[in-house]
XYZ file of C-alpha atoms in Angstrom:
296
model
C -19.663 -11.169 -23.215
C -22.696 -9.491 -24.790
C -24.694 -7.294 -22.415
C -22.462 -7.808 -19.364
C -19.615 -5.288 -18.924
C -16.147 -6.293 -17.793
C -15.202 -5.545 -14.163
C -12.965 -2.630 -15.211
C -15.728 -1.160 -17.380
C -18.236 -1.616 -14.590
C -15.964 0.170 -12.117
C -16.150 3.330 -14.233
C -19.884 3.497 -13.510
C -19.349 3.549 -9.747
C -19.296 6.888 -7.969
C -15.994 7.725 -6.234
C -16.267 7.393 -2.463
C -16.122 10.704 -0.586
C -13.473 10.663 2.143
C -12.683 13.912 3.987
C -13.292 16.003 0.894
C -11.291 13.693 -1.359
C -12.927 11.453 -3.961
C -11.455 7.955 -3.884
C -11.599 6.260 -7.276
C -12.536 2.579 -7.476
C -10.008 0.161 -8.946
C -10.792 -3.483 -9.733
C -8.111 -6.168 -9.534
C -8.668 -9.737 -10.726
C -6.470 -12.103 -8.720
C -6.016 -15.719 -7.650
C -8.591 -15.591 -4.864
C -11.449 -17.722 -3.610
C -13.560 -14.770 -2.439
C -13.713 -11.069 -3.148
C -12.060 -8.462 -0.928
C -12.198 -4.677 -0.683
C -9.923 -2.201 1.052
C -8.782 1.395 0.931
C -5.131 1.532 0.010
C -2.971 4.447 -1.057
C -5.837 6.807 -1.747
C -7.909 4.338 -3.786
C -10.728 1.896 -3.185
C -9.321 -1.482 -4.194
C -11.798 -4.277 -4.912
C -10.310 -7.689 -5.651
C -12.355 -10.350 -7.385
C -11.503 -13.975 -8.249
C -10.037 -14.458 -11.706
C -11.713 -17.779 -12.309
C -15.416 -17.125 -12.003
C -18.120 -15.807 -14.301
C -18.359 -12.130 -15.195
C -21.816 -12.047 -13.611
C -20.458 -13.211 -10.274
C -17.603 -10.704 -10.455
C -20.069 -7.836 -10.857
C -22.169 -9.144 -7.969
C -19.058 -9.210 -5.777
C -18.146 -5.663 -6.813
C -21.636 -4.387 -5.971
C -21.665 -6.057 -2.569
C -18.200 -4.929 -1.503
C -18.600 -1.423 -2.898
C -21.737 -1.037 -0.792
C -20.057 -2.336 2.356
C -16.985 -0.156 2.091
C -19.066 2.927 1.194
C -21.199 2.468 4.303
C -18.159 1.909 6.513
C -16.456 5.099 5.330
C -19.652 7.119 5.661
C -20.403 5.955 9.217
C -16.902 6.072 10.753
C -14.477 7.936 8.472
C -12.209 8.994 11.339
C -11.340 5.404 12.200
C -9.701 4.957 8.809
C -7.159 7.777 9.120
C -3.651 6.483 9.636
C -1.702 3.550 8.256
C -0.365 0.140 9.079
C 2.232 -2.031 7.432
C 2.156 -2.554 3.687
C 0.539 -5.807 2.626
C 1.240 -7.712 -0.572
C -0.404 -10.789 -2.088
C 0.150 -13.235 -4.888
C -1.314 -11.951 -8.156
C -1.433 -8.329 -7.013
C -0.209 -5.504 -9.264
C 1.699 -2.778 -7.410
C 3.184 0.472 -8.695
C 6.015 1.869 -6.545
C 7.238 5.106 -8.160
C 4.697 4.350 -10.940
C 6.606 1.200 -11.971
C 4.044 -1.577 -12.489
C 5.113 -4.841 -10.892
C 3.179 -8.109 -10.683
C 3.667 -10.181 -7.530
C 4.154 -13.914 -7.953
C 4.409 -16.156 -4.878
C 5.417 -19.802 -5.206
C 6.543 -22.590 -2.922
C 10.098 -23.806 -3.500
C 12.506 -26.422 -2.250
C 14.849 -23.714 -0.972
C 15.862 -23.553 2.662
C 15.499 -19.764 2.804
C 12.869 -17.639 1.080
C 14.053 -15.438 -1.782
C 12.661 -12.418 -3.612
C 13.771 -11.165 -7.026
C 12.614 -7.942 -8.708
C 12.948 -7.511 -12.460
C 11.177 -7.655 -15.815
C 7.994 -6.236 -14.321
C 7.801 -8.938 -11.653
C 8.314 -9.397 -7.934
C 9.022 -13.129 -7.726
C 8.763 -14.640 -4.252
C 10.038 -18.163 -3.674
C 8.992 -19.390 -0.250
C 11.568 -21.522 1.515
C 11.260 -23.992 4.346
C 12.471 -21.552 6.993
C 10.310 -19.294 9.139
C 10.631 -16.261 6.833
C 7.344 -16.871 5.051
C 5.550 -13.573 5.655
C 5.066 -12.473 2.046
C 4.390 -8.829 2.908
C 7.551 -8.592 4.979
C 9.651 -10.331 2.321
C 8.367 -8.063 -0.453
C 8.746 -4.905 1.662
C 12.370 -5.721 2.426
C 13.097 -6.452 -1.227
C 11.452 -3.218 -2.408
C 13.378 -1.152 0.154
C 16.632 -2.663 -1.064
C 15.673 -2.339 -4.741
C 14.796 1.369 -4.556
C 17.470 2.430 -2.050
C 19.852 3.860 -4.648
C 17.035 5.784 -6.326
C 15.881 7.367 -3.056
C 19.482 8.139 -2.107
C 20.014 10.001 -5.390
C 16.628 11.716 -5.102
C 17.344 13.100 -1.624
C 20.848 14.217 -2.581
C 19.504 15.972 -5.684
C 17.087 17.938 -3.502
C 19.949 18.651 -1.099
C 21.729 20.648 -3.788
C 19.278 23.417 -2.881
C 20.128 23.122 0.835
C 23.867 22.545 0.646
C 23.893 20.401 3.793
C 26.428 17.699 4.578
C 24.381 14.515 4.615
C 25.035 11.208 6.281
C 23.375 7.937 5.322
C 20.147 7.856 3.284
C 17.867 4.877 3.887
C 14.356 3.548 3.323
C 12.454 2.633 6.476
C 9.526 0.244 6.875
C 8.295 1.500 10.238
C 4.721 2.188 11.271
C 4.951 5.558 12.997
C 6.851 8.093 10.880
C 6.990 9.198 7.233
C 10.585 10.331 7.540
C 13.335 11.234 9.986
C 16.582 13.189 10.229
C 19.181 12.297 12.871
C 21.665 14.687 14.554
C 24.267 13.356 12.088
C 21.948 14.181 9.165
C 21.141 10.564 8.438
C 17.836 10.744 6.585
C 15.240 7.986 6.436
C 12.274 7.934 4.046
C 9.342 5.568 4.570
C 8.716 2.927 1.922
C 5.006 3.820 1.841
C 5.831 7.135 0.155
C 6.942 5.251 -2.961
C 3.311 4.199 -3.444
C 1.851 7.700 -3.177
C 1.844 10.741 -5.436
C 5.339 12.163 -5.996
C 4.366 15.458 -4.340
C 4.221 13.709 -0.951
C 7.711 12.288 -1.389
C 8.948 15.782 -2.244
C 7.290 17.229 0.834
C 8.769 14.666 3.235
C 12.232 14.979 1.664
C 12.118 18.773 1.990
C 10.782 18.437 5.548
C 13.710 16.265 6.594
C 16.296 18.345 4.730
C 14.920 21.417 6.493
C 15.823 19.689 9.757
C 19.462 19.771 8.664
C 19.162 23.552 9.026
C 16.657 23.847 11.887
C 16.229 20.957 14.341
C 12.977 22.118 15.900
C 9.548 22.723 14.369
C 9.867 26.450 14.972
C 8.611 29.266 12.755
C 12.051 29.393 11.160
C 11.773 25.704 10.312
C 8.392 26.064 8.585
C 9.659 29.127 6.769
C 12.456 26.949 5.372
C 9.957 24.299 4.271
C 7.698 26.935 2.685
C 10.597 28.264 0.635
C 10.602 25.029 -1.396
C 7.070 23.691 -0.786
C 4.765 26.746 -0.432
C 1.666 24.523 -0.218
C 3.070 22.406 2.637
C 0.051 23.016 4.897
C -2.391 21.459 2.451
C 0.040 18.624 1.704
C 0.255 17.734 5.399
C -3.517 17.296 5.469
C -3.618 15.443 2.151
C -0.901 13.067 3.287
C -3.064 11.771 6.127
C -5.820 10.958 3.649
C -3.613 9.691 0.815
C -1.920 7.295 3.189
C -5.159 6.234 4.818
C -6.153 2.654 4.701
C -8.828 0.255 5.852
C -6.898 -2.617 7.344
C -9.849 -4.914 7.962
C -10.873 -6.128 4.545
C -14.474 -6.817 3.613
C -15.067 -10.372 2.483
C -17.752 -11.323 0.037
C -20.678 -12.912 1.854
C -21.206 -16.520 0.695
C -24.898 -16.975 0.014
C -25.574 -20.109 -1.999
C -24.094 -22.846 -4.122
C -24.129 -20.429 -7.048
C -21.452 -18.379 -5.314
C -18.987 -21.055 -6.396
C -19.724 -22.167 -9.907
C -16.817 -24.459 -10.395
C -16.370 -26.511 -7.235
C -13.206 -28.229 -8.365
C -11.522 -24.963 -9.285
C -12.712 -23.313 -6.089
C -11.132 -26.043 -3.957
C -7.884 -25.680 -5.863
C -7.805 -21.922 -5.333
C -8.748 -22.330 -1.676
C -5.855 -24.725 -1.108
C -3.439 -22.306 -2.772
C -4.609 -19.207 -0.935
C -5.671 -20.442 2.507
C -3.617 -18.678 5.230
C -1.514 -20.799 7.576
C -1.841 -20.507 11.344
C 1.450 -18.624 11.316
C 0.044 -16.120 8.820
C -3.132 -15.662 10.876
C -1.021 -14.866 13.939
C 1.045 -12.365 11.956
C -2.089 -10.605 10.718
C -3.490 -10.454 14.241
C -0.256 -8.954 15.551
C -0.074 -6.435 12.714
C -3.628 -5.247 13.316
C -2.659 -4.251 16.829
C 0.254 -2.109 15.761
C 0.173 1.643 16.224
C -1.005 3.627 13.197
C 1.312 5.878 11.213
C 0.215 9.491 11.489
C 1.774 12.752 10.351
C 4.834 12.534 12.595
C 8.347 13.422 11.541
C 11.711 13.039 13.215
């Protein structure tokens, strides 16, 4: 469209948002939505705009939400440190371990909900049972899908430690990045798969160091430093990289022009409107304890 840039082109003109010394780049996602949303996820400012609306409206949404989220971070940055559960939506593009996957959610006649991962897709078929929390379904599927990779990754690092390991698993908890049990069972949080690889390395080394030293003594940190000399800075970066604004900023409806195609808008609204069950799940999730820099 002559004279009006695309959303992705427009995003390049926006200044990164300063957050505890780190510049958060702005990423635009066009999805099957009725309104626009913005959030901080995995070290980026994510602004979602409806696919089916004019380019002019998309840019207006971007401007409005960029301003809101910038002001929120500037006024109360400390309230955004820490994490909550991963959230996934229909039409979203995710990149665990840098593998781009598009999420597709559809109703089905199945009794139980199913999730399949393959060919660049995370396909969710919602069944008639109670397991209809898309984020939970996708999280479980991703943990299962990447389990063998994480197992191999931890054991490859362990060649440097020479420890006898127990079970390696991927956790989906809200309070720890990783843990190591007395039997050397190691758990790695799923969220790390969405962050820079250096954070995964740090947490893996941290937990493997516990196979040698159980406490967080000087000897323990000396072991960590042997493999990750910059561990102090990574600990600080991890809090920011994993930071997230859980309350999303909705586009403010202002006039009839905000919805240019009423028929299409109603269709999208019907497809995306949350059920009462979903609203309750979101409310419960928002009250969960944040994940900070704790380790087992």
